[in-house]
Structure formats: structure tokens, C-alpha cells
mmCIF file of C-alpha atoms in Angstrom:
data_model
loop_
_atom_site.group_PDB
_atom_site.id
_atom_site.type_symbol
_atom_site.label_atom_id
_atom_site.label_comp_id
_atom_site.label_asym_id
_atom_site.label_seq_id
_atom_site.Cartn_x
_atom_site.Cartn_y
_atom_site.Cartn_z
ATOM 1 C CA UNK A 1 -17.762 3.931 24.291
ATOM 2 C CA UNK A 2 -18.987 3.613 20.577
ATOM 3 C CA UNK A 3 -17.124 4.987 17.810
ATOM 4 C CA UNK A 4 -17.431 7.785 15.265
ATOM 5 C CA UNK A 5 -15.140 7.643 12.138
ATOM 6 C CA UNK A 6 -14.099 11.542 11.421
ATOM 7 C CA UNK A 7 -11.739 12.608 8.962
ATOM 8 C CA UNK A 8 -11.721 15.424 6.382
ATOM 9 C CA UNK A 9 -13.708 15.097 3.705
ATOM 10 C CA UNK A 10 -10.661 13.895 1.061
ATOM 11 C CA UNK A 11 -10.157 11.092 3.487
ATOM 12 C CA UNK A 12 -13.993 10.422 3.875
ATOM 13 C CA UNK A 13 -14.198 7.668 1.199
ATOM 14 C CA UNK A 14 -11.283 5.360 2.517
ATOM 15 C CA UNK A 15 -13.374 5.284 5.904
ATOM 16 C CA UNK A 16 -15.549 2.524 3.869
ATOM 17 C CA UNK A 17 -11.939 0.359 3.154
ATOM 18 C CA UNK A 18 -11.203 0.664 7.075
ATOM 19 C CA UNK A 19 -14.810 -0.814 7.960
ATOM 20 C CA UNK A 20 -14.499 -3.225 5.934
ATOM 21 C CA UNK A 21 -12.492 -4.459 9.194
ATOM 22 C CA UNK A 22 -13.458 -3.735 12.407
ATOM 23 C CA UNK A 23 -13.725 -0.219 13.870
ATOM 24 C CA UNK A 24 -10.794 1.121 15.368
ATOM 25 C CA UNK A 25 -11.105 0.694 19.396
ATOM 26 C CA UNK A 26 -11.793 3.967 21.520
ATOM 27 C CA UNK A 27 -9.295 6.165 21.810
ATOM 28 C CA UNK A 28 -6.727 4.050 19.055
ATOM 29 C CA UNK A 29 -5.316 4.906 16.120
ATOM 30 C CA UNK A 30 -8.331 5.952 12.875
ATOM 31 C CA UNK A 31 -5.755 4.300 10.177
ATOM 32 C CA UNK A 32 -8.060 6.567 7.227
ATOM 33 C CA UNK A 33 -5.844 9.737 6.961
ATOM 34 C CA UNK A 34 -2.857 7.282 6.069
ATOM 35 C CA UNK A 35 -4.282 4.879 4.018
ATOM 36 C CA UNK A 36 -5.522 7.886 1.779
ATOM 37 C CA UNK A 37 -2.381 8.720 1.466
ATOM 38 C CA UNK A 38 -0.277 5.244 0.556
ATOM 39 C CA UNK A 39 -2.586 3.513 -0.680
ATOM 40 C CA UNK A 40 -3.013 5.730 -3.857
ATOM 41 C CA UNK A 41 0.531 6.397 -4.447
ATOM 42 C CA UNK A 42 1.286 2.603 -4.355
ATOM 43 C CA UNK A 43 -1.919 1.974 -6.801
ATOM 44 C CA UNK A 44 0.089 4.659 -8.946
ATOM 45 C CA UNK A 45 3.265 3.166 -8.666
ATOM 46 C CA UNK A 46 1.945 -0.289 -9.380
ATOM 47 C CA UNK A 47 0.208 1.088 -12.889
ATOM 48 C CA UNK A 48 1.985 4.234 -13.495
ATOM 49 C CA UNK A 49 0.936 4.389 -16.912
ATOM 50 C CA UNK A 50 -0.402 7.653 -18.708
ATOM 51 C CA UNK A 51 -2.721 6.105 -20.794
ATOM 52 C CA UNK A 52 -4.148 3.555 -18.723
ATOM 53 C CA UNK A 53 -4.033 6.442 -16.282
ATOM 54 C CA UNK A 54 -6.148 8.477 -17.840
ATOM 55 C CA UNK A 55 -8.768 6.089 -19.125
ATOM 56 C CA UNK A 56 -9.148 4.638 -15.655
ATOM 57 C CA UNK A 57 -9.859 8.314 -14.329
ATOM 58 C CA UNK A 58 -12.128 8.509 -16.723
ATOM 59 C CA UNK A 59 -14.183 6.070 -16.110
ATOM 60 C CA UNK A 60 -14.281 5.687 -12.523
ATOM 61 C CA UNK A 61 -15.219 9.691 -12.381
ATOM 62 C CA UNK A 62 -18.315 8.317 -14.730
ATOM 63 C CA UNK A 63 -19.267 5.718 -12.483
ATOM 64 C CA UNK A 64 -18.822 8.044 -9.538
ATOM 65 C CA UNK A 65 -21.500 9.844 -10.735
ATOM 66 C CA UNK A 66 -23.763 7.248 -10.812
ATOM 67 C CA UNK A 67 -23.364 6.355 -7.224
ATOM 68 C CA UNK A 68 -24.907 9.114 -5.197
ATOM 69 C CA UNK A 69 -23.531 7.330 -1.411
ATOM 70 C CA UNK A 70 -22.163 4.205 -0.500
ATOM 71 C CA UNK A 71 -19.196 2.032 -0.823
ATOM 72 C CA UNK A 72 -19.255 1.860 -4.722
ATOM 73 C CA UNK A 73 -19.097 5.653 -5.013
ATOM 74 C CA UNK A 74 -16.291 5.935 -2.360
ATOM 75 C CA UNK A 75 -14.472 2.956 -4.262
ATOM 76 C CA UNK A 76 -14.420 4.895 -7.454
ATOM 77 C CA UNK A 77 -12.909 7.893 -5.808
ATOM 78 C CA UNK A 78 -10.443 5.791 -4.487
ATOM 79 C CA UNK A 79 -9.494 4.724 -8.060
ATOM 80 C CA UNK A 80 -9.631 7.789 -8.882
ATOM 81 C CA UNK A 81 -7.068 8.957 -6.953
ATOM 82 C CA UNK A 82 -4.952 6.315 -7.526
ATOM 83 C CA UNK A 83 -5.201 6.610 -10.977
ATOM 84 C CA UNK A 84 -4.877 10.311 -10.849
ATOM 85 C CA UNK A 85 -0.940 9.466 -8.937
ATOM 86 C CA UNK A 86 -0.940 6.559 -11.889
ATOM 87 C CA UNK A 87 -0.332 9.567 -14.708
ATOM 88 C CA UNK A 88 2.044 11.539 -12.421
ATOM 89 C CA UNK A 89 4.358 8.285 -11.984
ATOM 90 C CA UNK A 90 3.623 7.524 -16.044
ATOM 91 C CA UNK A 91 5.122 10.762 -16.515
ATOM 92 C CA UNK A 92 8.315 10.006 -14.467
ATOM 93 C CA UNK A 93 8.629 6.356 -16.184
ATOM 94 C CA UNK A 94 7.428 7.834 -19.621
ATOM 95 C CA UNK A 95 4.844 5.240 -20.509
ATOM 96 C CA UNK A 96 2.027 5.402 -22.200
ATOM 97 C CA UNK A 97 0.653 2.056 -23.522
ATOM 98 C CA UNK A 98 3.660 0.553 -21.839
ATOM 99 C CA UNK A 99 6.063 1.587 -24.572
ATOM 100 C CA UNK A 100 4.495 3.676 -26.964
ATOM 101 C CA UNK A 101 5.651 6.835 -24.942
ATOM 102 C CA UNK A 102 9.267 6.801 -26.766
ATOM 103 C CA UNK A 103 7.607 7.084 -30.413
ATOM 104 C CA UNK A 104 5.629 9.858 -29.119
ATOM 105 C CA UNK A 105 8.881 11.774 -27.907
ATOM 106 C CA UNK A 106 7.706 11.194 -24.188
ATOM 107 C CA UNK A 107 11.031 9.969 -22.341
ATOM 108 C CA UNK A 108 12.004 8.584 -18.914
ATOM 109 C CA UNK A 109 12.245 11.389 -16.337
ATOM 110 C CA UNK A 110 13.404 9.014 -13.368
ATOM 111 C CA UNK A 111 13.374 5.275 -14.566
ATOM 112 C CA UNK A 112 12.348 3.352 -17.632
ATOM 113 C CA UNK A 113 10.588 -0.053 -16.181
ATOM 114 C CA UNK A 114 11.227 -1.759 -19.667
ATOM 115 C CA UNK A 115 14.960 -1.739 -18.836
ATOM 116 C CA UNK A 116 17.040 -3.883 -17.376
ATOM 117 C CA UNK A 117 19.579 -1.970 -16.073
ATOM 118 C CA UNK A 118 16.326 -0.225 -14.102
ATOM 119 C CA UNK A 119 14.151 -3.028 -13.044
ATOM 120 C CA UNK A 120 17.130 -3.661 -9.750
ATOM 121 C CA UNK A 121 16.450 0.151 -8.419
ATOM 122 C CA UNK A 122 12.639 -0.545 -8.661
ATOM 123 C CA UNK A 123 12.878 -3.513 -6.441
ATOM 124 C CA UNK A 124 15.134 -1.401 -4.290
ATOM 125 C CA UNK A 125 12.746 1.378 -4.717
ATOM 126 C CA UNK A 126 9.917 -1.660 -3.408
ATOM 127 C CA UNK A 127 11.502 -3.079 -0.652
ATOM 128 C CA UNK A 128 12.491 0.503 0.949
ATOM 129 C CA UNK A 129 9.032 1.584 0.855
ATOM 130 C CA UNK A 130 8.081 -1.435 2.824
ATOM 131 C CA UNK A 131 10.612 -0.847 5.188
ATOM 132 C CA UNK A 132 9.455 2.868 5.689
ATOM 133 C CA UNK A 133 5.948 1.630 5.475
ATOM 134 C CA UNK A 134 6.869 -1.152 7.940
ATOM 135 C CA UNK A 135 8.750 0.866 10.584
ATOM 136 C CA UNK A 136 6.007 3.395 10.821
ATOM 137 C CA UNK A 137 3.290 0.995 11.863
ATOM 138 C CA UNK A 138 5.709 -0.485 14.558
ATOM 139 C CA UNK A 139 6.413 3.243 15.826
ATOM 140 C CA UNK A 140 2.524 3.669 15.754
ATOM 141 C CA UNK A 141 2.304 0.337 17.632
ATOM 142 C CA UNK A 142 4.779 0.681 20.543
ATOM 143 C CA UNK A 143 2.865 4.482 21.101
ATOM 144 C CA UNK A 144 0.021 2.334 21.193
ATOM 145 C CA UNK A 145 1.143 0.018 23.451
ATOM 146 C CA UNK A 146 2.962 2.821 26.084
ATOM 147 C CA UNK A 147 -1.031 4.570 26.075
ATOM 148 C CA UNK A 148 -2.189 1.213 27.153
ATOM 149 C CA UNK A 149 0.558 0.774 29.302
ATOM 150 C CA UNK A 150 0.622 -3.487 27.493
ATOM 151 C CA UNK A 151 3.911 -4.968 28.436
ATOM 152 C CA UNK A 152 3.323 -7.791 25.946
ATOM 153 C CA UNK A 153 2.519 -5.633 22.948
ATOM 154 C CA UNK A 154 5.711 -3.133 23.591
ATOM 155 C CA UNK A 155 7.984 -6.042 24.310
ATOM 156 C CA UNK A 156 6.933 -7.755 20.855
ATOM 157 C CA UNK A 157 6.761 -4.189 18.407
ATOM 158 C CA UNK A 158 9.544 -2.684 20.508
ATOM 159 C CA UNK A 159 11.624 -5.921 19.676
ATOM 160 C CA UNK A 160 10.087 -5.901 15.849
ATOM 161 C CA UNK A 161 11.377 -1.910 15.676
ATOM 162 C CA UNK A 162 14.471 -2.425 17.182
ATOM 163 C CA UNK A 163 15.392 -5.844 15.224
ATOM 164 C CA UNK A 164 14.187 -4.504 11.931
ATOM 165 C CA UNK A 165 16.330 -1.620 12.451
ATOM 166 C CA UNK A 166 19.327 -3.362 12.991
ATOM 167 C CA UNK A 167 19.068 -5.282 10.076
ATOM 168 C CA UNK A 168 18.590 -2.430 7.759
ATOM 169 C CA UNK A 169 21.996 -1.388 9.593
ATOM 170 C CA UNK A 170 23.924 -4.662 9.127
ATOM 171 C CA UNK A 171 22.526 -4.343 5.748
ATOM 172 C CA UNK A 172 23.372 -0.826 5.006
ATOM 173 C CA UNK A 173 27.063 -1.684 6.263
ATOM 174 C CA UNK A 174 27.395 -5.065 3.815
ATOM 175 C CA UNK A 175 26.548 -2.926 0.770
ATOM 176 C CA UNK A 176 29.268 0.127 1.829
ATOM 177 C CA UNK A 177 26.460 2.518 2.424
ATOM 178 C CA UNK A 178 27.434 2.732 6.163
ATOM 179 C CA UNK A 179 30.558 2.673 7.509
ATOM 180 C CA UNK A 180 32.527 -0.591 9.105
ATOM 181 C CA UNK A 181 31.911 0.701 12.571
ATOM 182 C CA UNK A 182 27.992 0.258 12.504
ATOM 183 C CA UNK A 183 28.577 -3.806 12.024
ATOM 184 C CA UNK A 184 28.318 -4.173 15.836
ATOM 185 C CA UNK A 185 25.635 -1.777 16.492
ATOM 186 C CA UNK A 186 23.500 -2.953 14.143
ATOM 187 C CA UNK A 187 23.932 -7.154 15.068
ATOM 188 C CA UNK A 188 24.055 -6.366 18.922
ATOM 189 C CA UNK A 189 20.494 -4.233 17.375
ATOM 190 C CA UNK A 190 19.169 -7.472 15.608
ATOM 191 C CA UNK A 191 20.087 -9.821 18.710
ATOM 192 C CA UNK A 192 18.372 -7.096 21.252
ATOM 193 C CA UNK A 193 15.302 -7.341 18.712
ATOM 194 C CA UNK A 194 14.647 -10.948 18.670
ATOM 195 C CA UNK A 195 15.383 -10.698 22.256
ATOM 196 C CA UNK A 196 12.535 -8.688 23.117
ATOM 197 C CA UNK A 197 10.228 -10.167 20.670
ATOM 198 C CA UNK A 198 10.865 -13.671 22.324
ATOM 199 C CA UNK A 199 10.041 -12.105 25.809
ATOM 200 C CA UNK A 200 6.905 -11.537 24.436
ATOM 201 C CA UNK A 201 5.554 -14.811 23.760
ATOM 202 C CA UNK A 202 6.425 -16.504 26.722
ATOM 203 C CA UNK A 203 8.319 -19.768 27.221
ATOM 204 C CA UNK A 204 7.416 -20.598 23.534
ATOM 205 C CA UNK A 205 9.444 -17.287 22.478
ATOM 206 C CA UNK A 206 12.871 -19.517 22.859
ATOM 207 C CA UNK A 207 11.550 -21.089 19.665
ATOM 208 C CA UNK A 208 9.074 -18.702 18.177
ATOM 209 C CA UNK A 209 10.895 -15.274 18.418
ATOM 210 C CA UNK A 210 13.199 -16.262 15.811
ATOM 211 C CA UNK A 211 10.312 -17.401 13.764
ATOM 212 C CA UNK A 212 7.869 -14.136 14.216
ATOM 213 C CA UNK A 213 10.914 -12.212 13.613
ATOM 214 C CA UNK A 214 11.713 -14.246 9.819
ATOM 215 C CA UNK A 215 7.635 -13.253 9.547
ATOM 216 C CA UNK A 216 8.559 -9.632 9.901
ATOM 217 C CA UNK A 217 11.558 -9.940 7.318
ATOM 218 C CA UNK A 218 8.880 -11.496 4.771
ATOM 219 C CA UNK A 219 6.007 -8.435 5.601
ATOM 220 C CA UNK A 220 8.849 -6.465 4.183
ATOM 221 C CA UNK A 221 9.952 -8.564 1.352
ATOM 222 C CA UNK A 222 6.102 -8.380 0.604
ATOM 223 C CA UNK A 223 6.105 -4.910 -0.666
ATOM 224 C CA UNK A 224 7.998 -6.412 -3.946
ATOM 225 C CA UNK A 225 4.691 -7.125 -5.689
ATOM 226 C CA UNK A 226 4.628 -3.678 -6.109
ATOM 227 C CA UNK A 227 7.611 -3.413 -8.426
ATOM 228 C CA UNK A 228 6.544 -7.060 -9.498
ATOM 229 C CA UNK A 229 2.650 -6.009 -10.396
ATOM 230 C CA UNK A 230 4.025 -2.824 -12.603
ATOM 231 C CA UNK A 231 6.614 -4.865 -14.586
ATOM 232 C CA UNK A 232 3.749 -7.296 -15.222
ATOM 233 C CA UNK A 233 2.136 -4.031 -16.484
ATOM 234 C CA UNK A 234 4.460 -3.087 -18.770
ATOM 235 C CA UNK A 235 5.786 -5.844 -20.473
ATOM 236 C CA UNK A 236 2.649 -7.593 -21.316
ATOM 237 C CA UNK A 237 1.792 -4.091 -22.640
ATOM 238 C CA UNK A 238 5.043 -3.730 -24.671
ATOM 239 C CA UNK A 239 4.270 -7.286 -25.385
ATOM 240 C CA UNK A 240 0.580 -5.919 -27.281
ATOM 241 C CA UNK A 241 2.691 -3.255 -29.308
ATOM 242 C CA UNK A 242 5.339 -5.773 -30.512
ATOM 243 C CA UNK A 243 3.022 -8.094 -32.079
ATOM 244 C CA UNK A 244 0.582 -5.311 -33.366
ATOM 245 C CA UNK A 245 3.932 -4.495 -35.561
ATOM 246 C CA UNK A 246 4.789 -8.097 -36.542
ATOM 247 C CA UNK A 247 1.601 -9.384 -38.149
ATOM 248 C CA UNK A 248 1.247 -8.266 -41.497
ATOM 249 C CA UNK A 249 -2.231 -7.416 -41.604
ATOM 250 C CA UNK A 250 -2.422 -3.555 -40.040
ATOM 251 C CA UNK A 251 -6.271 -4.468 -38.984
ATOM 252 C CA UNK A 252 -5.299 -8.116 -36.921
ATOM 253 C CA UNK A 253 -1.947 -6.201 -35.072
ATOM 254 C CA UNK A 254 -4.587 -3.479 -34.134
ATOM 255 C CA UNK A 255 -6.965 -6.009 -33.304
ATOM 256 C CA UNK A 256 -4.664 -8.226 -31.219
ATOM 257 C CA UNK A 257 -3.263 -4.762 -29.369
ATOM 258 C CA UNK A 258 -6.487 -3.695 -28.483
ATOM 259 C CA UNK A 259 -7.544 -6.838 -27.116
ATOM 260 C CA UNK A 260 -4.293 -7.430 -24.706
ATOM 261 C CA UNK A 261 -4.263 -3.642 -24.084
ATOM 262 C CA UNK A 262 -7.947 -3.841 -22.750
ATOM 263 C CA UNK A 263 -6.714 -7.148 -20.592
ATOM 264 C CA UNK A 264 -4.015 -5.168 -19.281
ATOM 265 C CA UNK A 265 -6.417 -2.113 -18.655
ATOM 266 C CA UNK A 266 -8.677 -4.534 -16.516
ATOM 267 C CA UNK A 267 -5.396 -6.010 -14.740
ATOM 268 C CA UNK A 268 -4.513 -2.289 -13.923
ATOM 269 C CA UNK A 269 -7.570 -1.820 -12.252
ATOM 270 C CA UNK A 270 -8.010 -4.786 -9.642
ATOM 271 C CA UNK A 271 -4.295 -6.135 -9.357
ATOM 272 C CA UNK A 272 -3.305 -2.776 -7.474
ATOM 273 C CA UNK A 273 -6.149 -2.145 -5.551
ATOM 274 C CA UNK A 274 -6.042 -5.282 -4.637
ATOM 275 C CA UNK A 275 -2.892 -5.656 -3.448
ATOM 276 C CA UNK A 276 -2.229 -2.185 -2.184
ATOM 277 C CA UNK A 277 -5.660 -3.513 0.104
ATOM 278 C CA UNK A 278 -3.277 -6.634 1.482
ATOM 279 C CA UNK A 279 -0.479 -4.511 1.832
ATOM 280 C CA UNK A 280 -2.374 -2.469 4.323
ATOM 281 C CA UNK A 281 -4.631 -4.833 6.153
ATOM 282 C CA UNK A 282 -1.893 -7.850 6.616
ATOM 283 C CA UNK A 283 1.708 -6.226 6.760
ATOM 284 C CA UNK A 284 0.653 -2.105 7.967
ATOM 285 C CA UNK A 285 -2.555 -2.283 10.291
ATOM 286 C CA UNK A 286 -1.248 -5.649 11.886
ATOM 287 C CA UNK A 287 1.412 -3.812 13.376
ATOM 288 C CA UNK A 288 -0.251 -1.203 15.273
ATOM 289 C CA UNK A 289 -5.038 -1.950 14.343
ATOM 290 C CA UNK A 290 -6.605 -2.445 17.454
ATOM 291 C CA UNK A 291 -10.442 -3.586 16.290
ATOM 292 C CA UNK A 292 -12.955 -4.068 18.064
ATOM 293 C CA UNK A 293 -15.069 -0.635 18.224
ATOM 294 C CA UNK A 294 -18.668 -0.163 18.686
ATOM 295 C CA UNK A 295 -20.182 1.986 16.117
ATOM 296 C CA UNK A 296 -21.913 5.051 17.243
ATOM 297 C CA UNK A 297 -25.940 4.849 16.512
ATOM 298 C CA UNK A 298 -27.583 7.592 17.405
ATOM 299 C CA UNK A 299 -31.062 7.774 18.645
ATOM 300 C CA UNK A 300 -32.173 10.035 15.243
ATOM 301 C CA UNK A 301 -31.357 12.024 12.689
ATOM 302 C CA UNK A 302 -31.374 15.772 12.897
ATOM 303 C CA UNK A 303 -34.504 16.850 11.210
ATOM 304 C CA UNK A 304 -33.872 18.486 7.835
ATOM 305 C CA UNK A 305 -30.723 16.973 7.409
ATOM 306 C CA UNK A 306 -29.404 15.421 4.559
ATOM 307 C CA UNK A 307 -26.688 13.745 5.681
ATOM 308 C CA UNK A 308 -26.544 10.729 8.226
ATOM 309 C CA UNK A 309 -24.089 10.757 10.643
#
């Protein structure tokens, strides 16, 4: 049967960033609704800047407006919702211009990234989300695979879910966030994982399993670039305010800042979308995407319409 993309209409411009794959199979999961969600928070958290926030928004609503249809205009409201998420997390790291929020009287509200003592919580902060992000596209992927009633697929995300799970246990108990008494839940978890994931591939599982299941531990480990991408962000722009101070001419520091600022303002723009892209094609929609769809043609267009379905 061919396939129709519909969501609502704030979801309707992340349908061109799912065909950019295949289409969805009949009946499977539409991924849209939850890529507009992450993927604009972690664009946010990547730049979460307000004043590369707000110039961003800027222009990508002016470009918007330029494009009447198409993927370009549905791009640009995908920046612009990330960007929009980019000011809210500015707020709560109190940049703007990396570190010219302090002079301004804007301070932290949850973490400064410029600190030391903060930059271990973001990676914590990066590799939970992955986890989170992670577990839910097994969950969707074993529902997937019960509807199709494919052994092989709920043998190998089953044993993904229940391995990862474990080791978030065993790993909750070495730091004292769980008690002693989970250590043997949580390895007999990993070992029943790996287990099932081996089943999966056959007589090559004995070696593979293992293998796919250190695969899974890096798709995790993956979402770091996130926390990675934004201290990039921040120190190269604290990096443009420091030397705007030290040369002595006021007209070369301004010169130099706006040049590395408007670097950094063109870094802000690709580096998360593109990532925040790879972390949902290669380590989300790998877990559950079933491509493969026929698109739905129809014979005509309904006469007076404006819109094509």
C-alpha cells in the first residue's frame, strides 16, 4: 500500500528531514512527531547561546519568507525552532556571546559551560540523554517487531533493551546511586542481553553478539558531541572576547571579535543541525526505521486547490 506522511502542521516541515530517507513502511512507525521534538532541543542544547540565538532566528525567519514551499523553507523553520530552544537554554547557561552574559549581569540559572567544575555534569547531562534517547527507539523497535510478529528483530532489540538496561544498573550501583543489591540483577541483565542479541545473528552471534552489543555502548557514547559541539561553542567564543580586550587598538580587538564571532555564528548553524541529523538517522531510527514505503501519487489534484497532497 503506498504511503501518506500526516502529521500536524508544527511537525509538517521535519516530514522533508524523514524523506530524505526512505518512507516509513505501511503501517510502521512516522518518526516526524519525535524528531520535531529532539531534534530542536538538542540543536538548542548544542548552541544555547542568546545572542547567537537570536540572530539565527532572525535570519532563518527572513529566509523563510523567501521560500514559499519546499525543503529550504521547511529547513529554515527547523532552525528556527532550534534556535528558538537555543535562547531558552542561553538563558539557563547565561551566555550571550559565549561570555559576555556576566558583564551584562545575566548569570547561570542551571550551569555555566565555561566552568570546569560544570563541563563533567554536561557530559553526564549528554550521555543520559542518549541513553533515554537510545532506550526509547529500542522500546519502539521490539513493539515493532511483536506487530510483525519477527523473531529475529525482537531477539536482537529485546537483547539491546534488556543489555543496555543492565548496564545502566551495574553502572548506577558502581557510582552509589543504587544500592549493593542491584549488582546481580543488573550483570545477570547484561549477560541475558548479549544473550539474546547473539541468538539473533545466528551461529556468527557466538562472536558477533558481543561485538553489536560494544556498537550499542558507542551509539550511546555518541550523544557526547552534544556537550562536545557546545563547549566548542563557547570557548572559541570566550576565546573572541579575550583577545578583543588584549590588543591595544579598540578598532583591531573589535575587528578580530567580530570576525571569530561570525565563524562561530556559522559553526552554530551547521555543526548542530548536522549532528543532531546523525544522531537521529544512525543511533535513533536504526533502532526501530523500517524504510521502504511507496509514496502515495494520486491520480489528480482536487480542482481549486492550492495545496498538493
Amino acid at each position: 500500500a503506498p504511503v501518506l506522511l500526516d502529521n500536524p502542521p508544527p511537525a509538517r516541515p521535519f516530514e522533508s528531514l524523514v524523506r530524505m530517507l526512505e518512507l516509513p513502511r505501511y503501517k510502521h512507525i512516522d518518526p516526524t512527531r519525535m524528531m520535531a521534538f529532539f531534534l530542536p532541543v538538542f540543536f538548542g542544547l548544542m548552541l544555547g547561546d542568546i545572542g547567537y540565538g537570536i540572530l539565527i532566528l532572525g535570519a532563518s525567519l527572513v529566509l523563510r519568507r523567501r521560500f514559499r514551499e519546499g525543503f529550504l523553507r521547511d529547513l529554515m523553520t527547523v532552525i528556527a525552532a532550534g534556535s528558538g530552544w537555543a535562547i531558552l537554554f542561553g538563558v539557563l547557561f547565561g551566555e550571550v556571546f559565549g561570555t559576555l552574559g556576566e558583564p551584562l549581569g545575566l548569570h547561570p540559572v542551571w550551569m555555566a559551560r565555561d566552568r570546569a567544575e560544570d563541563v563533567m555534569g554536561l557530559l553526564f547531562l549528554s550521555v543520559a540523554i542518549g541513553a533515554g534517547h537510545t532506550i526509547l527507539g529500542l522500546v519502539l523497535g521490539v513493539w515493532e517487531a511483536v506487530r510483525d510478529r519477527s523473531r529475529t528483530h525482537l531477539l536482537e532489540r529485546g537483547g539491546m533493551l534488556v543489555g543496555l538496561i543492565g548496564l545502566f544498573s551495574l553502572t548506577g550501583v558502581l557510582v552509589d546511586f543504587l544500592p549493593q543489591a542491584m549488582m546481580t540483577p543488573a550483570v545477570a541483565g547484561i549477560i541475558i542481553g548479549v544473550v539474546l542479541l547473539s541468538a539473533s545473528l545466528g551461529w556468527l552471534g557466538i562472536l558477533m553478539g558481543p561485538i553489536e552489543f560494544i556498537g550499542l555502548i558507542g551509539n550511546v557514547l555518541s550523544y557526547l558531541r552534544i556537550a562536545a559541539i557546545g563547549l566548542a561553542s563557547v570557548y572559541l567564543a570566550k576565546v573572541a572576547n579575550e583577545m578583543a580586550g588584549m590588543v591595544g587598538s579598540v578598532v583591531v580587538g573589535l575587528i578580530i571579535a567580530v570576525l571569530i564571532h561570525s565563524l562561530n555564528l556559522i559553526l552554530g548553524v551547521f555543526s548542530p543541525t548536522i549532528h543532531s541529523l546523525r544522531l537521529h538517522y544512525v543511533e535513533f531510527f536504526r533502532k526501530f526505521y523500517e524504510g521502504g514505503g511507496r509514496p502515495f501519487e494520486p491520480f489528480c489534484n482536487r480542482v481549486g486547490s492550492s495545496t498538493q497532497t
